[in-house]
Coordinates of C-alpha atoms in Angstrom, one line a residue:
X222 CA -63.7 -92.2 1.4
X223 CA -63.3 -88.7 -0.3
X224 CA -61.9 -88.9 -3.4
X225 CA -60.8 -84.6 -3.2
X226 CA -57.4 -84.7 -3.9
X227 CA -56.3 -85.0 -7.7
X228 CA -55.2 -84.2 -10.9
X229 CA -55.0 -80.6 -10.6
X230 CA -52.8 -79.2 -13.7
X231 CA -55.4 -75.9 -14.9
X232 CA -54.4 -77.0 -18.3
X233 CA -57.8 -76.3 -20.7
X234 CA -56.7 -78.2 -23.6
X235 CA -56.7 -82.1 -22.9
X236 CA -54.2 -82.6 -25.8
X237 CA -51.4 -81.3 -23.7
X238 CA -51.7 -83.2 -20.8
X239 CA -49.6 -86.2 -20.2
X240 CA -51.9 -88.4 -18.0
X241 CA -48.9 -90.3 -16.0
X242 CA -47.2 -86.9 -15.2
X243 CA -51.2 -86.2 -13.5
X244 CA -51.5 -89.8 -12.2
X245 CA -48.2 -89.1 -10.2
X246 CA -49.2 -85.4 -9.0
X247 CA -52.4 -86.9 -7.7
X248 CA -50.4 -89.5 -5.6
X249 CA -47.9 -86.8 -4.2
X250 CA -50.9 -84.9 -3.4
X251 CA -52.4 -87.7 -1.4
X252 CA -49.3 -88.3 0.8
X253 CA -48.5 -84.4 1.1
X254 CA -51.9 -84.3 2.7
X255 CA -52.5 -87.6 4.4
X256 CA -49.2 -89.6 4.6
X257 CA -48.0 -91.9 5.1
X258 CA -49.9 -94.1 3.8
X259 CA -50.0 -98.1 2.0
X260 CA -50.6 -99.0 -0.9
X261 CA -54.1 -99.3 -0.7
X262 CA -54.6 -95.8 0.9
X263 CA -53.7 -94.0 -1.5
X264 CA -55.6 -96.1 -4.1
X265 CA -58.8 -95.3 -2.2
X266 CA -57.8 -91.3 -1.7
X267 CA -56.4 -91.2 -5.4
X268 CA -59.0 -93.1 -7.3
X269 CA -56.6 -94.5 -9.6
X270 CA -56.5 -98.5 -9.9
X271 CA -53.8 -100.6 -8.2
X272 CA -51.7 -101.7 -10.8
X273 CA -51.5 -97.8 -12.0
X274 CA -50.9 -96.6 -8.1
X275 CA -48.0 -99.8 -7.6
X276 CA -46.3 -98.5 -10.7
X277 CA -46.6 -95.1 -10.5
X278 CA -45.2 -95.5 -6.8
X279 CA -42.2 -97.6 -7.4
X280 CA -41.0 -95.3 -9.9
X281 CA -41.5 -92.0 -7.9
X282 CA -39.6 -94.3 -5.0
X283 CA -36.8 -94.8 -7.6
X284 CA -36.5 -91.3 -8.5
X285 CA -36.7 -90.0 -4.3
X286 CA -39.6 -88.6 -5.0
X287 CA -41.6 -90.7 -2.2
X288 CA -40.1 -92.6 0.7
X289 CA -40.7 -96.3 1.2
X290 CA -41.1 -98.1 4.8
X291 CA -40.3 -101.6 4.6
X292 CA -41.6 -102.3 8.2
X293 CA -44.9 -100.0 7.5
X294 CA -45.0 -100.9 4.2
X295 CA -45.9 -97.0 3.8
X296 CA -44.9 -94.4 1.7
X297 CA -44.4 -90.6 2.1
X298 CA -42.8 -87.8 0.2
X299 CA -39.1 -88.4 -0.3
X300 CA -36.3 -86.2 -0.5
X301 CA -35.7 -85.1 -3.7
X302 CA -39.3 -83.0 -3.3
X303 CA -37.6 -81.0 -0.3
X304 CA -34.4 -80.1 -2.6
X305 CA -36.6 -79.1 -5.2
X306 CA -39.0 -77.1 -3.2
X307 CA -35.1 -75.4 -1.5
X308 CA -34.3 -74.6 -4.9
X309 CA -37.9 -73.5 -5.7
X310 CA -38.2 -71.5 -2.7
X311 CA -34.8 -69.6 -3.7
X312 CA -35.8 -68.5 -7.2
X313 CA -39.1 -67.4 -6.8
X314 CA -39.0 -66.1 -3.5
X315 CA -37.4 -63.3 -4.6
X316 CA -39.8 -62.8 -7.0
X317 CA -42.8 -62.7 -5.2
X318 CA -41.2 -60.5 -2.6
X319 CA -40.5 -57.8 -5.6
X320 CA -44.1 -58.2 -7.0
X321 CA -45.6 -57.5 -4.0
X322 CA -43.3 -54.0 -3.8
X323 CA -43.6 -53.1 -7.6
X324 CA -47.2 -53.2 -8.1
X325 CA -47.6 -49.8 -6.2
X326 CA -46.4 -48.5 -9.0
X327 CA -48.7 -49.2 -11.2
X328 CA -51.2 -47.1 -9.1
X329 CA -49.5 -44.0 -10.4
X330 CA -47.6 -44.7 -13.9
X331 CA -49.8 -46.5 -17.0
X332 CA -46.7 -48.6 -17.9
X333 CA -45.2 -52.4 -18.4
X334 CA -43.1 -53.2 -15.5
X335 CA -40.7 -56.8 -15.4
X336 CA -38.5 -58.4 -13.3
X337 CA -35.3 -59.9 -14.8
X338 CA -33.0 -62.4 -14.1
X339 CA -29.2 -63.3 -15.2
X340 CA -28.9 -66.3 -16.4
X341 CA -25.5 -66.3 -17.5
X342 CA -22.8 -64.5 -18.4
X343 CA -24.0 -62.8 -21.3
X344 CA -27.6 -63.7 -21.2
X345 CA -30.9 -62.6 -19.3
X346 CA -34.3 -63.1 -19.1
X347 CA -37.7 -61.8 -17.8
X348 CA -39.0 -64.0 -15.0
X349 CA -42.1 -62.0 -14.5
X350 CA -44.6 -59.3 -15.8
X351 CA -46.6 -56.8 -14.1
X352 CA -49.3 -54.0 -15.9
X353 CA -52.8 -52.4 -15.6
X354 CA -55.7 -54.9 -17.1
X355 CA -56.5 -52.3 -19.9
X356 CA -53.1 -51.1 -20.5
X357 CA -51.9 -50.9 -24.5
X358 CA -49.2 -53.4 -23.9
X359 CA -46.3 -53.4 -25.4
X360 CA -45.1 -57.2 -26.8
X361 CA -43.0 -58.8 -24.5
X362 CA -42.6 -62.1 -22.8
X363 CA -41.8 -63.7 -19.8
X364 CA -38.7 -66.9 -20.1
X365 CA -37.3 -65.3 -23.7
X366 CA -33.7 -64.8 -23.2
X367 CA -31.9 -61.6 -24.4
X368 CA -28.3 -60.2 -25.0
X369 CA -27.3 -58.7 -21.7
X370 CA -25.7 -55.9 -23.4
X371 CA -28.6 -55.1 -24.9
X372 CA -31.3 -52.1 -23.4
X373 CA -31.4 -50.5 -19.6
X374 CA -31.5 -53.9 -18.1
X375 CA -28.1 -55.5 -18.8
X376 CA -26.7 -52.2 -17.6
X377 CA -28.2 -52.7 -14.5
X378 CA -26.5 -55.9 -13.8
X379 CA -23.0 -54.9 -15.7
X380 CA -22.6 -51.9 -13.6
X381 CA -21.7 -54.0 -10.4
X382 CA -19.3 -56.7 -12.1
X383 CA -15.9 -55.8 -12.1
X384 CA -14.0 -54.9 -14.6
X385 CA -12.4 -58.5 -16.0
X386 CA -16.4 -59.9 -16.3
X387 CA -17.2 -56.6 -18.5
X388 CA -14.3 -57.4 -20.2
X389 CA -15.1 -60.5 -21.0
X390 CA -18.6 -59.8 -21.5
X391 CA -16.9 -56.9 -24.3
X392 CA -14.7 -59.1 -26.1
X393 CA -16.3 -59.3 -29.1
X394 CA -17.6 -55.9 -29.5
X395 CA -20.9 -54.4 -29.1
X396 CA -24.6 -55.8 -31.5
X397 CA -26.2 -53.3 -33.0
X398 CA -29.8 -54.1 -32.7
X399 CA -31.4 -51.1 -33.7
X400 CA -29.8 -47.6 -35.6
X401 CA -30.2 -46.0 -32.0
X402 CA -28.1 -49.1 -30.1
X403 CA -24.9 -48.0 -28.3
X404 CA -22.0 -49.7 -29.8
X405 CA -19.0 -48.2 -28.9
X406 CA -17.5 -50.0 -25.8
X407 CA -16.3 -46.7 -24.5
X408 CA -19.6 -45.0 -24.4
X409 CA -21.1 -48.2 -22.7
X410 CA -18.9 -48.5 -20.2
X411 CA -20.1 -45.1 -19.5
X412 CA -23.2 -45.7 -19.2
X413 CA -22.2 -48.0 -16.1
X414 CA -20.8 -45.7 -15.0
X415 CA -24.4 -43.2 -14.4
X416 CA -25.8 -46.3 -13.4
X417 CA -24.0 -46.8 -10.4
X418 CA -23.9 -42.9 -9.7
X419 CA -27.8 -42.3 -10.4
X420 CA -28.9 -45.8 -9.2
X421 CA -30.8 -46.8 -12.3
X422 CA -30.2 -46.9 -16.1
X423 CA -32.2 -45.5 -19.1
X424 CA -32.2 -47.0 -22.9
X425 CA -34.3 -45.2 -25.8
X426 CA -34.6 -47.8 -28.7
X427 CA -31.5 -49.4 -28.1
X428 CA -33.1 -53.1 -28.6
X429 CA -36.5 -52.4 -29.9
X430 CA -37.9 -49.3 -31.6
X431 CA -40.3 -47.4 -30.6
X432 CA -39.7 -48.7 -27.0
X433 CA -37.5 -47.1 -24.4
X434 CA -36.6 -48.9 -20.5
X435 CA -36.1 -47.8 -17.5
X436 CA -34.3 -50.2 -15.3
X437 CA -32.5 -50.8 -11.4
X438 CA -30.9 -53.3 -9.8
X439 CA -32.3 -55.6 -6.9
X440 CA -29.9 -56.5 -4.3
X441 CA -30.0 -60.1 -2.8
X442 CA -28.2 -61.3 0.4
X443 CA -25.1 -62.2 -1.0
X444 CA -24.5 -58.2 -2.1
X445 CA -25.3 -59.2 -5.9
X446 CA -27.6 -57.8 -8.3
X447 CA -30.2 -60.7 -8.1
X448 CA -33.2 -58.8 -9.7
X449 CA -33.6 -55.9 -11.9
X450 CA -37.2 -54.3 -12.1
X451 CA -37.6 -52.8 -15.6
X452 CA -40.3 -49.9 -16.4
X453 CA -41.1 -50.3 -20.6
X454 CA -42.7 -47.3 -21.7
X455 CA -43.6 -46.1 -25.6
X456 CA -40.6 -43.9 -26.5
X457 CA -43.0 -40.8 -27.8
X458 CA -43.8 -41.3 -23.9
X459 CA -40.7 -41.5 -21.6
X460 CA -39.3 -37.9 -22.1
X461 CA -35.8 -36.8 -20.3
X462 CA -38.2 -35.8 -17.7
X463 CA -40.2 -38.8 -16.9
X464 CA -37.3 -40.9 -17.1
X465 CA -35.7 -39.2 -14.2
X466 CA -39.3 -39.7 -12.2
X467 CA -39.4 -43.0 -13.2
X468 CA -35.8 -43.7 -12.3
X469 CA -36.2 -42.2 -9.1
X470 CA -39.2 -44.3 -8.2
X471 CA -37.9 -47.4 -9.3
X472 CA -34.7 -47.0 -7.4
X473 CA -36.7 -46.1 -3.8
X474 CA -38.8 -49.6 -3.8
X475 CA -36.1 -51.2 -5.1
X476 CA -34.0 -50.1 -2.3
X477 CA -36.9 -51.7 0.0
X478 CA -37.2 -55.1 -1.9
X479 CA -33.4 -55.3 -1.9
X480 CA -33.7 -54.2 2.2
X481 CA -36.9 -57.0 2.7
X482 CA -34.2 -59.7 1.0
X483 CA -31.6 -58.5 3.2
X484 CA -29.4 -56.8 0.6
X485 CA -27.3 -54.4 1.3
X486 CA -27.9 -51.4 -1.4
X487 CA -24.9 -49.0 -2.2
X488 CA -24.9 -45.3 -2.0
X489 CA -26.3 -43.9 -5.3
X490 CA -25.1 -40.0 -5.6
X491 CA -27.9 -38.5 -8.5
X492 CA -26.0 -37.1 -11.5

């Protein structure tokens, strides 16, 4: 029998791989393309030995990771796969939907572009990066988490809380990250203010020098910001000018992500 479906983890280094975390893929790989099957099906499709496949299987059983069938004596994918692959599907859906959009961009502006996520209150964090292959990049990286009051991109989300979660979000005060960082409370707030009037917010050097952002909201089902696409562009670059093009840009495809998502995208009045 073919022996096609295994280990499939596009890891180059064997150091990092954990061999029972690929022994178990391999078996979920089997039944997700030729369940269900006994116990000595999916030793012959895996090529691992029994005592590894028995093992291996009773624990992914214990976990709801694969079904059991005493009368069959068969197993098949369990349930916890389809509540992570609901809860997978609902993250990154998004995502790809906005990735897809975005990347016209890049045929007409040289710059960084990312897509960021709230994770809490006060946090964010980029989810995904998009730029030209010979682009000078400028350093950033996907899953760090950053202040949300820091840059174009928490503005973009704060702009559509109301005003007891900016409060809170205020309490104590505003970082200075940079000499150029806004941190009076009263000229932030303003600054959600233009965003919601313009549709998209602009930060030069406010969290990293040298680097200015360009940022709007993406609009999920639920009328939330769920997304916000940010344009990173070399300060010396991104004059008064080009932020406005940019902005303008931005905003239009991220009016048609947010539309594709079925969000419902306020009025933005330019300023």
């Amino acid at each position: 029998m073919a022996k096609s479906i295994g280990p499939a983890t596009g890891l180059s280094d064997a150091g990092n791989r954990v061999p029972a975390v690929e022994r178990a893929f391999a078996i979920l790989r089997v039944l997700a393309a030729r369940g269900p099957l006994s116990l000595a099906e999916v030793v012959e499709e895996s090529g691992l030995n029994k005592s590894t496949t028995f093992y291996t299987l009773r624990t992914l059983v214990t976990l709801d990771a694969v079904g059991y069938d005493e009368g069959t004596r068969t197993y098949t994918l369990g349930p916890a796969l389809m509540e992570l692959g609901m809860i997978a599907s609902g993250q990154f859906s998004d995502v790809a939907v906005a990735k897809r959009n975005l990347a016209e961009l890049l045929d007409v502006m040289n710059v960084t572009i990312a897509l960021c996520r709230r994770v809490s209150l006060t946090e964010i964090t980029m989810v995904d990066i998009l730029e030209r292959a010979r682009r000078v990049r400028i350093a950033v990286q996907a899953g760090e988490l950053q202040p949300i009051t820091a840059g174009a991109v928490g503005r973009a989300f704060l702009a559509f809380d109301d005003r007891q979660t900016v409060d809170r979000v205020l309490k104590d005060g505003l970082k200075e990250f940079t000499p150029k960082s806004i941190t009076r409370p009263a000229v932030f707030r303003n600054e959600l203010i233009a965003m919601r009037e313009r549709g998209w917010a602009v930060d030069h050097e406010g969290f990293a020098l040298g680097v200015s952002t360009v940022a709007a909201p993406i609009f999920g089902a639920d009328g939330t910001v769920t997304l916000v696409a940010v344009i990173l562009e070399f300060t010396s670059l991104l004059t008064d000018e080009v932020a406005k093009e940019y902005g303008e840009n931005l905003r239009r495809v991220c009016d048609r992500i947010g539309h594709i998502l079925g969000g419902t995208t306020p009025s933005f009045v330019a300023v």
